XYZ file of C-alpha atoms in Angstrom:
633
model
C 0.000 0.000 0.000
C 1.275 2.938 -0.795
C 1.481 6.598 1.083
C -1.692 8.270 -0.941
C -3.474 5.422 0.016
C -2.923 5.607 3.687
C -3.397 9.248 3.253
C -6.631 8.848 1.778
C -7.959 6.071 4.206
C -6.854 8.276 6.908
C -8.631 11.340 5.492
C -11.546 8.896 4.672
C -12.172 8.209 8.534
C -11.248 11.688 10.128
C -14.176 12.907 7.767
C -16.766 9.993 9.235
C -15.476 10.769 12.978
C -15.904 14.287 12.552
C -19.430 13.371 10.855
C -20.410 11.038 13.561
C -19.029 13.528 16.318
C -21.004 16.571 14.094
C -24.147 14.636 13.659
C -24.153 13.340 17.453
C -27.334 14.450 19.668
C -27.148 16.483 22.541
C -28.018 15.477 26.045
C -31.813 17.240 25.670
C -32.390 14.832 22.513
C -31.110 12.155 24.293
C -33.132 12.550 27.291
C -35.937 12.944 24.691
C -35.282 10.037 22.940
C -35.307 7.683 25.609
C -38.533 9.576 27.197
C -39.965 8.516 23.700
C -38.567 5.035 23.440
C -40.494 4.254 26.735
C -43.857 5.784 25.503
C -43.497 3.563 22.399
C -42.668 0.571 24.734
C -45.631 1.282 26.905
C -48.078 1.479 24.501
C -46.956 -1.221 22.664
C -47.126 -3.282 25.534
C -50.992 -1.691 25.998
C -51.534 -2.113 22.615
C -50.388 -5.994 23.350
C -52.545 -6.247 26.184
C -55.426 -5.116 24.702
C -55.427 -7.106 21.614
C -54.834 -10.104 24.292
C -57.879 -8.980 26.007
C -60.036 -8.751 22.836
C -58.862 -12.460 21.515
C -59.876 -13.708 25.283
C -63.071 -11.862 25.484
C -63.716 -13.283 21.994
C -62.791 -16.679 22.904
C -65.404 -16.105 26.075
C -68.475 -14.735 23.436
C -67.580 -17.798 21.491
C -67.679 -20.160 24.693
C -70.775 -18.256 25.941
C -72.547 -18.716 22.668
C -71.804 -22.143 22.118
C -72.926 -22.789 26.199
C -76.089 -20.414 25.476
C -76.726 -22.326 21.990
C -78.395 -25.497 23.657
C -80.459 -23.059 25.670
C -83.028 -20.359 24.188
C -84.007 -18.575 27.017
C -80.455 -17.174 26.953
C -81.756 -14.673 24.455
C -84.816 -14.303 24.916
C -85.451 -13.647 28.799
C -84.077 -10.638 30.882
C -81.737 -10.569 33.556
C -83.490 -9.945 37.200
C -82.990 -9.727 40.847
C -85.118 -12.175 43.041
C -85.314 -11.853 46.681
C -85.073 -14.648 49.222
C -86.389 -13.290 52.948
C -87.043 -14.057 56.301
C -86.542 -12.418 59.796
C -82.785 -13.149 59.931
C -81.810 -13.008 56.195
C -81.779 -11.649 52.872
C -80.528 -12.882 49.516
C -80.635 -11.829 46.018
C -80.548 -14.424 43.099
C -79.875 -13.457 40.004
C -81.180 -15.468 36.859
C -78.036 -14.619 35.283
C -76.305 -17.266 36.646
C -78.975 -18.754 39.110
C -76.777 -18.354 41.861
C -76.800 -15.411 45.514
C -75.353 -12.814 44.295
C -75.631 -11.000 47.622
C -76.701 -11.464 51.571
C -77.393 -9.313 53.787
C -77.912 -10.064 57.681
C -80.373 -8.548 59.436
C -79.659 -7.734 63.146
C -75.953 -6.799 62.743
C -75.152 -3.117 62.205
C -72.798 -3.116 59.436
C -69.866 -0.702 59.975
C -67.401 -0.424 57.362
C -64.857 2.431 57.830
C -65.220 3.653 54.371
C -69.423 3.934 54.891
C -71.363 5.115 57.229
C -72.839 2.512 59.610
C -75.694 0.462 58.341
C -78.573 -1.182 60.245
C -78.150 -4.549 58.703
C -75.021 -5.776 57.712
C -74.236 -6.777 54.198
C -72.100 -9.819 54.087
C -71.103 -9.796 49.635
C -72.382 -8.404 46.824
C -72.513 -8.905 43.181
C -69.015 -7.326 42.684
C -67.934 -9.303 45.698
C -68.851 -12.976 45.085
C -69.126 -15.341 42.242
C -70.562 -19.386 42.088
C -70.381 -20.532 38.716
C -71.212 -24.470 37.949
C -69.686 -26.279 35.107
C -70.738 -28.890 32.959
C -68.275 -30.810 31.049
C -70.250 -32.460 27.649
C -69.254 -34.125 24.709
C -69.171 -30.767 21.929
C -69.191 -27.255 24.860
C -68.878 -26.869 28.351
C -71.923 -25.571 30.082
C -71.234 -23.168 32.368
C -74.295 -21.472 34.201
C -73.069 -18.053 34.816
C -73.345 -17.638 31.043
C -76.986 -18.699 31.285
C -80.373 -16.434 31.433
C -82.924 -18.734 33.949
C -86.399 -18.370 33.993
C -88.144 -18.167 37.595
C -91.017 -20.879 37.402
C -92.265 -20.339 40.814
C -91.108 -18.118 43.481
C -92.274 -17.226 47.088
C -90.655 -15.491 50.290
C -88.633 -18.558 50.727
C -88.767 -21.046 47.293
C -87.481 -20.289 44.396
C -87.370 -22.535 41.002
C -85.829 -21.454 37.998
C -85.246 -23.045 34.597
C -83.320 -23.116 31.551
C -84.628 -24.946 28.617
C -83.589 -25.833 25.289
C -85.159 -25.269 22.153
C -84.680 -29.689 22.013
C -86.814 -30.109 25.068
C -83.666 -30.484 27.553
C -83.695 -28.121 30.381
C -81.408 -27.268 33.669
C -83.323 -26.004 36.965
C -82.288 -24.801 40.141
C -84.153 -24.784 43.279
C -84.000 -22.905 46.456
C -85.606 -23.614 49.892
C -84.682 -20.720 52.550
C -85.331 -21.867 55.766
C -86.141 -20.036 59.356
C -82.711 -19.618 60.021
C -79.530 -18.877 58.326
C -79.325 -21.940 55.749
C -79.967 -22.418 52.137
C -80.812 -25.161 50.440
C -80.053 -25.703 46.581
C -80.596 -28.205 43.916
C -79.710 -28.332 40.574
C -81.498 -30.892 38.184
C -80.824 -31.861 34.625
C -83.929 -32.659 31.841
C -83.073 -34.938 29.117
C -79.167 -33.977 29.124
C -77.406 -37.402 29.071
C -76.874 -37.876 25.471
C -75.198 -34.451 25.712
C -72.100 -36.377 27.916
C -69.930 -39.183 28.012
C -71.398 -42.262 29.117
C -69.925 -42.012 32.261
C -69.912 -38.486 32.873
C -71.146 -37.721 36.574
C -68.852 -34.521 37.680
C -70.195 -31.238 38.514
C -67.809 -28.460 38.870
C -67.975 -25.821 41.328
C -65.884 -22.692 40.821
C -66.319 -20.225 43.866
C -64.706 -16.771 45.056
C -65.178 -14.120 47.176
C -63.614 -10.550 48.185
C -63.794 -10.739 51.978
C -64.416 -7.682 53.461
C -63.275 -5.643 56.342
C -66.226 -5.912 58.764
C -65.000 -4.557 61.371
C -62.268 -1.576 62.501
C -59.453 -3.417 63.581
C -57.756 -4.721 60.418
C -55.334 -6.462 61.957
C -57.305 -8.348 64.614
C -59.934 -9.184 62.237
C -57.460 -10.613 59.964
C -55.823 -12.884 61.709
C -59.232 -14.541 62.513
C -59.779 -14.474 58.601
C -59.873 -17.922 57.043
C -60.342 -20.001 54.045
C -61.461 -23.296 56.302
C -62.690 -26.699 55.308
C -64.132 -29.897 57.010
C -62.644 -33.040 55.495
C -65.214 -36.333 55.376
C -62.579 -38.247 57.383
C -61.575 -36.046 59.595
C -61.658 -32.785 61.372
C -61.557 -29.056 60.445
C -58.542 -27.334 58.455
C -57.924 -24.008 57.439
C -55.467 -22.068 54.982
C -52.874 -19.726 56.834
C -53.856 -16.068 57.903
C -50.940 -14.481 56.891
C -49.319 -15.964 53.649
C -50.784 -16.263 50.632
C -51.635 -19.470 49.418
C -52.439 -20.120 45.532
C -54.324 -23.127 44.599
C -53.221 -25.131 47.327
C -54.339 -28.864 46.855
C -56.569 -30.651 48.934
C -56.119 -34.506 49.221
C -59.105 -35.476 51.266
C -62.498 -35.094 49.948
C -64.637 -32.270 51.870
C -67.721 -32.044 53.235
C -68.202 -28.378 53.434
C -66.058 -25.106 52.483
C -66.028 -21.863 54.246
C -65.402 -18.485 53.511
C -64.996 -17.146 57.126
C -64.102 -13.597 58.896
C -64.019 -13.140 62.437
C -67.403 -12.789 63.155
C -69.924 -14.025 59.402
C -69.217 -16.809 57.421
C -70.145 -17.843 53.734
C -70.351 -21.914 53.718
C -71.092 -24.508 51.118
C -71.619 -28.061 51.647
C -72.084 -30.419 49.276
C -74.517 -33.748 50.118
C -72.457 -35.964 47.984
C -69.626 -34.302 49.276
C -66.950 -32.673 47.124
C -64.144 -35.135 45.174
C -60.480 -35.141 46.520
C -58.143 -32.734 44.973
C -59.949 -29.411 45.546
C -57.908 -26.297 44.995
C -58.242 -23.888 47.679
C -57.228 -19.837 47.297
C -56.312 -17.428 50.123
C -54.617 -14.286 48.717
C -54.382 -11.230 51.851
C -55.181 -7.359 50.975
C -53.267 -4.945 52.026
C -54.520 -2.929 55.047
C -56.486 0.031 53.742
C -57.722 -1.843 50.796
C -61.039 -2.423 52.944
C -60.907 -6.175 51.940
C -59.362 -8.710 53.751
C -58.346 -11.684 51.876
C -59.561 -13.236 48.234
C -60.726 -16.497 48.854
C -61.217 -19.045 45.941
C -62.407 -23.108 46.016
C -62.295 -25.217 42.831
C -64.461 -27.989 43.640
C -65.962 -31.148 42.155
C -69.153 -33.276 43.072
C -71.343 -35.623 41.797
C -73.884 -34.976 39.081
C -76.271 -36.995 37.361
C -77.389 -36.556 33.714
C -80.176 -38.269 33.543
C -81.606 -36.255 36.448
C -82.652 -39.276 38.464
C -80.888 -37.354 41.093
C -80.083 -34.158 41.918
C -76.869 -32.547 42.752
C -78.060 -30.813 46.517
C -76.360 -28.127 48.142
C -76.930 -25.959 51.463
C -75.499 -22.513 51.596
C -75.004 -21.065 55.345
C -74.555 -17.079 55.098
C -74.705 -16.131 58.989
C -72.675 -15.174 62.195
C -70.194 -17.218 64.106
C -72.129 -18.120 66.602
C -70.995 -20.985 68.387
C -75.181 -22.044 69.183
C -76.356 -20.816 66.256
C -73.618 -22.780 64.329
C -74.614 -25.823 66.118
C -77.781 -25.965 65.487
C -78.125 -25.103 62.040
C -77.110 -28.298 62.064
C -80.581 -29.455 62.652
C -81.771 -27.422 59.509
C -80.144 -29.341 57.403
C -81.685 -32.369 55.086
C -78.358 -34.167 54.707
C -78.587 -35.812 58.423
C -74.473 -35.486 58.559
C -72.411 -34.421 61.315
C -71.313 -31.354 60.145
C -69.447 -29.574 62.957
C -70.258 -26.131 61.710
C -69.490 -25.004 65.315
C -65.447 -25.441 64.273
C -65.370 -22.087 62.787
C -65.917 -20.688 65.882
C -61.968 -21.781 67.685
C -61.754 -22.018 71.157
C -58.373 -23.387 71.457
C -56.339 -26.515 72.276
C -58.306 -29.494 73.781
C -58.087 -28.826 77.573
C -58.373 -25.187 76.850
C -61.794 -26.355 74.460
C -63.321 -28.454 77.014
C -63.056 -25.050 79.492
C -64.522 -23.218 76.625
C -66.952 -25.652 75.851
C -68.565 -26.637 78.671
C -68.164 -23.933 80.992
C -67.274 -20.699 79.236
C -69.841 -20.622 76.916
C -73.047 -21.566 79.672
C -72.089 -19.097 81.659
C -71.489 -16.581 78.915
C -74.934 -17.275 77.639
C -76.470 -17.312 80.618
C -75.195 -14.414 81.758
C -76.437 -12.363 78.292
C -79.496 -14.088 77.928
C -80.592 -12.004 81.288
C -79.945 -8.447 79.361
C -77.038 -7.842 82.007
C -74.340 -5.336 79.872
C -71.399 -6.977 78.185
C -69.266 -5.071 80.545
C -70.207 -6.869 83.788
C -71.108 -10.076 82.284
C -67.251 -10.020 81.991
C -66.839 -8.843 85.028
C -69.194 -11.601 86.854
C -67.127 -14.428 84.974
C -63.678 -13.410 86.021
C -65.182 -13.519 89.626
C -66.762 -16.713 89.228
C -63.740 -18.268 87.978
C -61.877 -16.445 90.917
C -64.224 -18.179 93.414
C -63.883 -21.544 91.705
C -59.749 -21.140 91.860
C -59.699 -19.571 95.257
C -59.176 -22.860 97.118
C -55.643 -23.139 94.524
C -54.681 -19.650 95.294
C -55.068 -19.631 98.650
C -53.175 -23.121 98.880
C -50.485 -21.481 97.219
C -50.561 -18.890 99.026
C -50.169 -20.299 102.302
C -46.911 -22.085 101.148
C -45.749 -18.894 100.270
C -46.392 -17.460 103.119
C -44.966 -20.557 105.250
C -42.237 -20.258 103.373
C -41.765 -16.464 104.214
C -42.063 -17.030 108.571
C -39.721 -19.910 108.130
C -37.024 -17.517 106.304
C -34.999 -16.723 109.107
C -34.751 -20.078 110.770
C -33.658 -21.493 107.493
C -30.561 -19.046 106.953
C -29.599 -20.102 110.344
C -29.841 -23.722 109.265
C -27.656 -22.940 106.659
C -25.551 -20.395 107.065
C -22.675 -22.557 107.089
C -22.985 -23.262 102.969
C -23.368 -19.429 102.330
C -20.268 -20.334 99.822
C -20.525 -19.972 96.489
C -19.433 -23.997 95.924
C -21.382 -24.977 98.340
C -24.892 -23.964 96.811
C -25.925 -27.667 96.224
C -25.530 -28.693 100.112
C -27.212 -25.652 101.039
C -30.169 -26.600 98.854
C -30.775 -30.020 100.241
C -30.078 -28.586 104.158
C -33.150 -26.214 102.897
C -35.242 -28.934 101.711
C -34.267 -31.559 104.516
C -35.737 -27.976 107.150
C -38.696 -27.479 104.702
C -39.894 -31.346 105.565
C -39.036 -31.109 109.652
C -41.282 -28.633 109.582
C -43.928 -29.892 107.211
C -43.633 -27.875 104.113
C -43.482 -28.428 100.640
C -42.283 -25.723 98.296
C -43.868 -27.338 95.213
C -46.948 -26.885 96.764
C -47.233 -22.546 95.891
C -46.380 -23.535 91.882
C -48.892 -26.297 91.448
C -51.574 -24.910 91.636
C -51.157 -21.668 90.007
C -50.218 -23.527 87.332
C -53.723 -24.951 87.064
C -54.961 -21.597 86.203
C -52.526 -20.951 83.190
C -55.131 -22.864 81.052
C -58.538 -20.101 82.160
C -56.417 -17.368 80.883
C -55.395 -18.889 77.429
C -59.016 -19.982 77.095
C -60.466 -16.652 77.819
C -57.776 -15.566 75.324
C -59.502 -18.239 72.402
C -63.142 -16.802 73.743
C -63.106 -13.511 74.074
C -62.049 -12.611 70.376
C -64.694 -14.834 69.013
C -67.190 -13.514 70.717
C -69.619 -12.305 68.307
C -72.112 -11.274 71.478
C -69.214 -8.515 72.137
C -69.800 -7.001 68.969
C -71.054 -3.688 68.610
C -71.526 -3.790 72.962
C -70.478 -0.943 74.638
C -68.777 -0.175 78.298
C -67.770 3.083 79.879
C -65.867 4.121 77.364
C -65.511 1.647 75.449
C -67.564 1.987 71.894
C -67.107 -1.225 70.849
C -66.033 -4.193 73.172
C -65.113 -6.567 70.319
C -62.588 -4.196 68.900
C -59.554 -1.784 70.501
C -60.676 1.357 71.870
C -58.222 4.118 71.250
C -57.371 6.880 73.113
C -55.241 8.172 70.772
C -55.159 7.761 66.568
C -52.536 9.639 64.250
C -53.540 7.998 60.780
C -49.791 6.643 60.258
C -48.627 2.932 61.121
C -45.495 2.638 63.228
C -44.205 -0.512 63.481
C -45.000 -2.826 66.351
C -47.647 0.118 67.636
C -49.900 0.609 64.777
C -51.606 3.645 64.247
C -53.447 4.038 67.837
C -53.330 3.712 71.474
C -55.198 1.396 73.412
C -56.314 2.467 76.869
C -57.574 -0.732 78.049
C -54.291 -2.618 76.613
C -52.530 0.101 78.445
C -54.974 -0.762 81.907
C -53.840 -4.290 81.602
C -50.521 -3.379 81.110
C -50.131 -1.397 83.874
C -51.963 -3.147 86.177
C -49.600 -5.837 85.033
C -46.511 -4.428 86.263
C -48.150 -3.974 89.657
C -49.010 -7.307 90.300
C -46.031 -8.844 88.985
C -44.277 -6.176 91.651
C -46.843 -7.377 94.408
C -45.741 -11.486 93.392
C -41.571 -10.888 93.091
C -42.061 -8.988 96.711
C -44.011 -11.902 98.361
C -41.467 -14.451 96.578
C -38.523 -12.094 97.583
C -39.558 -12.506 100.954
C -39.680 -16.063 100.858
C -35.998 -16.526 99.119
C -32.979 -17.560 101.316
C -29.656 -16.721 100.457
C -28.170 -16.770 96.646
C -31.994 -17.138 95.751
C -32.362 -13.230 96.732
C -29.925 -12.198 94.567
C -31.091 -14.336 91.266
C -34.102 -12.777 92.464
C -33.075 -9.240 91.403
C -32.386 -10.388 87.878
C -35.401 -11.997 87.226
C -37.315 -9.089 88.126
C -36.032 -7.315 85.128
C -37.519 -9.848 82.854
C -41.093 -9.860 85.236
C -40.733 -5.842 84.408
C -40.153 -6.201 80.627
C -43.253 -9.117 80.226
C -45.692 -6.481 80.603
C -43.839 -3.808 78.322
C -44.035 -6.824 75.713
C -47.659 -7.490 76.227
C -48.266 -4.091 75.053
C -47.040 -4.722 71.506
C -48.792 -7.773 71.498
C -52.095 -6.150 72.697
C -52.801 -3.012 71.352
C -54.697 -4.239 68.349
C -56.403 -6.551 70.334
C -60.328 -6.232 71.260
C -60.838 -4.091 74.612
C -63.420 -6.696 75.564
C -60.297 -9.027 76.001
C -57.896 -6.494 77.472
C -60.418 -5.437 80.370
C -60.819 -8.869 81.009
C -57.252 -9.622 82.005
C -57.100 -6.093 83.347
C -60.385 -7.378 85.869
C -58.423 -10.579 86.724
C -54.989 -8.841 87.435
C -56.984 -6.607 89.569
C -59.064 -9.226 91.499
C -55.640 -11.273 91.557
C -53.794 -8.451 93.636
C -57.131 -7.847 96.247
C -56.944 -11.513 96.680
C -52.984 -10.870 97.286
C -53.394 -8.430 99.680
C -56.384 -9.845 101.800
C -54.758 -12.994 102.414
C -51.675 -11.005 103.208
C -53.600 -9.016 105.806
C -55.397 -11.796 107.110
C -52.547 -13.996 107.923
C -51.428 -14.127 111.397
C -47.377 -14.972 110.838
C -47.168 -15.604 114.607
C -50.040 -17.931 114.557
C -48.578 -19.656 111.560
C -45.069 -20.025 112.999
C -46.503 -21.466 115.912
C -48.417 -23.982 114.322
C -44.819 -24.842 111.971
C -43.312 -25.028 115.266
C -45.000 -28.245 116.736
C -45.000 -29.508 113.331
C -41.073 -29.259 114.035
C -40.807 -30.468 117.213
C -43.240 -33.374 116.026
C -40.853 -33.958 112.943
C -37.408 -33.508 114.463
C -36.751 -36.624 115.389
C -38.720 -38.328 112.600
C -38.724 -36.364 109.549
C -41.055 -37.344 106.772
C -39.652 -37.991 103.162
C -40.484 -35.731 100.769
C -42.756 -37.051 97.840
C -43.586 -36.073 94.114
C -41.608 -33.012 93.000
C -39.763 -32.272 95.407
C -38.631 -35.593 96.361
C -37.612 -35.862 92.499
C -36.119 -32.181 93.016
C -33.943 -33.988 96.150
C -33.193 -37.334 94.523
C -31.585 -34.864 91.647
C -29.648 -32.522 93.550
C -28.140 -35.651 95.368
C -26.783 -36.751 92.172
C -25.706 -33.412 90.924
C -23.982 -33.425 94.928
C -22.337 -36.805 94.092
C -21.006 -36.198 90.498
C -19.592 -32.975 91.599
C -17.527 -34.907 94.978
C -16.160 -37.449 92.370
C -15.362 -34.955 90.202
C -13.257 -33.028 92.898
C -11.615 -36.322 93.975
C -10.384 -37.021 90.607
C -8.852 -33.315 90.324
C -7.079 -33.942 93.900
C -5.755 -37.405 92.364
C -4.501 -35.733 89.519
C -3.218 -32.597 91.128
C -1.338 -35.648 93.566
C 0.530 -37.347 90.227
């Protein structure tokens, strides 16, 4: 190559740098570029979506029509509301559909926080819930929220309504609304079966539902929000609270489904029960969205084409009501044990059994004579304190045995006041404790027995629907917090308000757990006192604790523990001021001089507690005597 031709090549690309460089945009038409490469992008992706949309809306029209081709009254009836009624409910059928399309409960003031308060309480509407069957034949599904019904025959309670074909074949549903809260439905095919497989016999059931926010605590209320189900072998399961859960599978076939909040449920239940492999839905909204969770069951059941039989279902759109649950049991035709009661949790089985056949009596007992929410609280905390009373006042005794014999036990063992010497100085203690006739297993016992009244008032309270809407002092609403305070914002682990009867219980908590470490301080004998002082710190920070865990939670259940705290310390501080500690000593005294020569062995705990220490005692002296050997080689 020779030098014009490098001279020219070189000249060739100075010129198309200096173009490129020239021609190059400036930072405005950049920034204006990109801004108009995204609009493109964006409404070519809108442009995508909607021609998506179209094709699936045309694929529907062409489903629809095919579905709405065996039956005429598709086109040539009008879509209207029907109304099912009696003193406790109301529903609205659509015959688009055939299916409720709403409830609404009488008796229960509806109180939404984005709507004023209503005097019946609407459970769904239209926009809110959707049923739609499914038929499976040969050529088209059938799907009946494509079809136009005609009502037949229709009273306060009945309802028929048919779809017929311009061959003679025909699809009805019927409706029975009973005196309570349940609905029964059939659905009946007319000259169908050569429309299906030979075997055909499966009915689909596709049903969702937008739960709303009843009530004005989201949080509470939503962790009592579940998608639950009863399996026909078993008992009641439920999807979680918290995380979402996406077609979940079911295994076991299920007797009935429900849509539940904390206080109204939306149940099916299917006679011939529904087929094994149901897909269950529980999406959660997002607080503010004034819905609580999207709940959606994919079912299957039996069907019969010829119409010999009927597919039968009973709807139950009511209140969780533990009674009323129970015995809408005996509304129904299906003579099953349905359980319905199960939405209504009342904890673990010993904590259920108080629940069950204590709790609730008395609760209903106690309302069923008008008497306010407030003090029908207030009369079962003191009728379980006069049931327990015997315990505490067992317990209390030891204590306070425990507390006269203080100073005649650091005498008995002041000589193992050394820190290696703690073991011996625990079984001197417990060898004294049995001269003189006292067990100190005897205060935890039986306070323990009253652990499980406070978790089940914990399971009770909250699902309480009787609390609902029941006012107290100043309480508005007994079933929910009560703030004192609001400021509109969440902070984390407070929420957006103050509680004052979470605050009550709180502080009345710190007081009694001061009253209980000062009796037990008084009781403790040597190194005890000083472990003493750092458990107090934790007994201090319990309470503080509480009140995160609280503060959302109904003021019905707060001013119940806030009752019992406060009956707890007057029982405290009467038996304090009604024990004579001379008297008692005395009376441990001749127990002494009885024992002294003869002691009695311990037994149960604390001859366990003994029989260990001994060991610990023994391990630890052959353990020293093979350090001395050692040391000696």
């Amino acid at each position: 190559m020779d030098k014009n031709t490098i001279i020219g090549f070189v000249l060739i690309a100075a010129v198309l740098i200096g173009y490129s460089i020239y021609t190059q945009p400036s930072k405005e038409q950049l920034a204006e570029q990109r801004e108009q490469f995204v609009k493109d992008s964006i409404e070519k992706a809108k442009q995508q979506e909607k021609q998506v949309k179209q094709q699936k809306e045309k694929e529907s029209m062409v489903a629809v029509s095919d579905s709405n081709a065996l039956f005429k009254n598709s086109s040539t009836q009008q879509e209207r509301d029907i109304i099912l009624k009696n003193n406790k409910l109301e529903l609205t059928i659509s015959t688009k559909g055939g299916t409720v399309e709403k409830a609404i409960l009488k008796g229960y003031t509806g109180h939404r926080k984005d709507k004023a308060d209503t005097k019946d309480l609407t459970l769904f509407d239209s926009e809110e819930q959707r049923i739609n069957f499914t038929l499976a034949a040969k050529e088209t599904n059938i799907e009946t929220e494509n079809l136009l019904f005609e009502p037949i025959a229709s009273t306060d309670s009945t309802l028929t309504l048919l779809a017929t074909s311009s061959e003679g074949k025909s699809l009805s549903i019927n409706y029975k609304l009973g005196q309570g809260y349940m609905l029964h439905m059939s659905i009946k095919a007319q000259g169908m079966k050569d429309l299906f497989a030979p075997d055909y016999n499966v009915l689909g059931v596709d049903w969702s539902q937008k739960c709303r926010q009843q009530e004005k605590g989201f949080t509470f209320e939503n962790r009592y929000a579940t998608l639950t189900y009863k399996e026909t072998e078993g008992g009641t399961d439920h999807l979680s609270e918290t995380t979402e859960k996406k077609d979940q599978q079911i295994e076991e076939e299920l007797e009935w489904v429900a849509f539940k909040d904390q206080f109204f449920s939306s149940i099916i239940i299917a006679k011939n029960n529904f087929a094994p492999n149901a897909l269950m839905t529980s999406i959660p909204h997002e607080k503010g969205s004034q819905y609580l969770k999207d709940y959606q069951a994919k079912m299957k059941t039996f069907f019969d084409p010829s119409g010999a039989t009927p597919s039968e279902f009973e709807f139950y759109f009511g209140p969780n009501d533990f009674q009323i649950l129970q015995n809408s049991e005996d509304e129904s035709t299906f003579g099953k044990d349905l359980d319905l009661q199960e939405l209504v949790y009342l904890g673990w089985p010993i904590v259920r059994w108080i629940n069950r056949f204590f709790t609730i009596y008395v609760f209903d007992w106690l309302t069923k004579l008008g008497i306010p929410m407030g003090i029908v609280l207030i009369l079962i905390t003191l009728l379980l304190k006069v049931i327990t009373f015997p315990l505490v006042k067992k317990s209390y005794m030891s204590s306070a045995k425990m507390r006269v014999l203080k100073p005649r036990l650091e005498e008995a063992t002041k000589q193992f006041n050394a820190p290696e010497d703690a073991m011996q100085k625990q079984q001197a203690m417990m060898t004294e404790y049995s001269k003189y006739g006292v067990s100190p297993m005897a205060g935890c016992l039986p306070m323990l027995i009253q652990m499980p009244i406070w978790i089940a008032m914990f399971n009770f309270v909250p699902n309480a629907i009787q609390l609902r809407g029941q006012s107290f002092l100043w309480i508005d609403d007994l079933s929910t917090y009560d703030p004192i305070v609001e400021w509109g914002k969440n902070i984390w682990m407070i929420g957006d308000h103050l509680s004052l009867t979470c605050i009550l219980f709180c502080v009345s908590n710190i007081l009694y757990s001061w009253m209980t470490m000062r009796q037990q301080k008084d009781q403790m004998v040597g190194q005890q006192a000083e472990q003493m002082k750092m458990m107090q710190w934790m007994m201090y920070l319990m309470p503080l604790m509480f009140f995160f865990m609280f503060n959302d939670y109904s003021s019905g259940l707060n001013f119940y523990y806030f009752i019992s705290l406060f009956f707890s310390a007057a029982i405290m501080w009467t038996l304090r001021h009604t024990t004579n500690d001379e008297k008692l000593l005395a009376i441990l005294d001749a127990k002494y001089k009885e024992n002294k020569n003869n002691p009695k062995k311990l037994s149960g705990l604390a001859a366990r507690l003994q029989a260990m220490q001994e060991q610990q005692a023994e391990l630890q002296r052959k353990r020293e005597e093979l350090e001395r050997k050692k040391r000696g080689l």
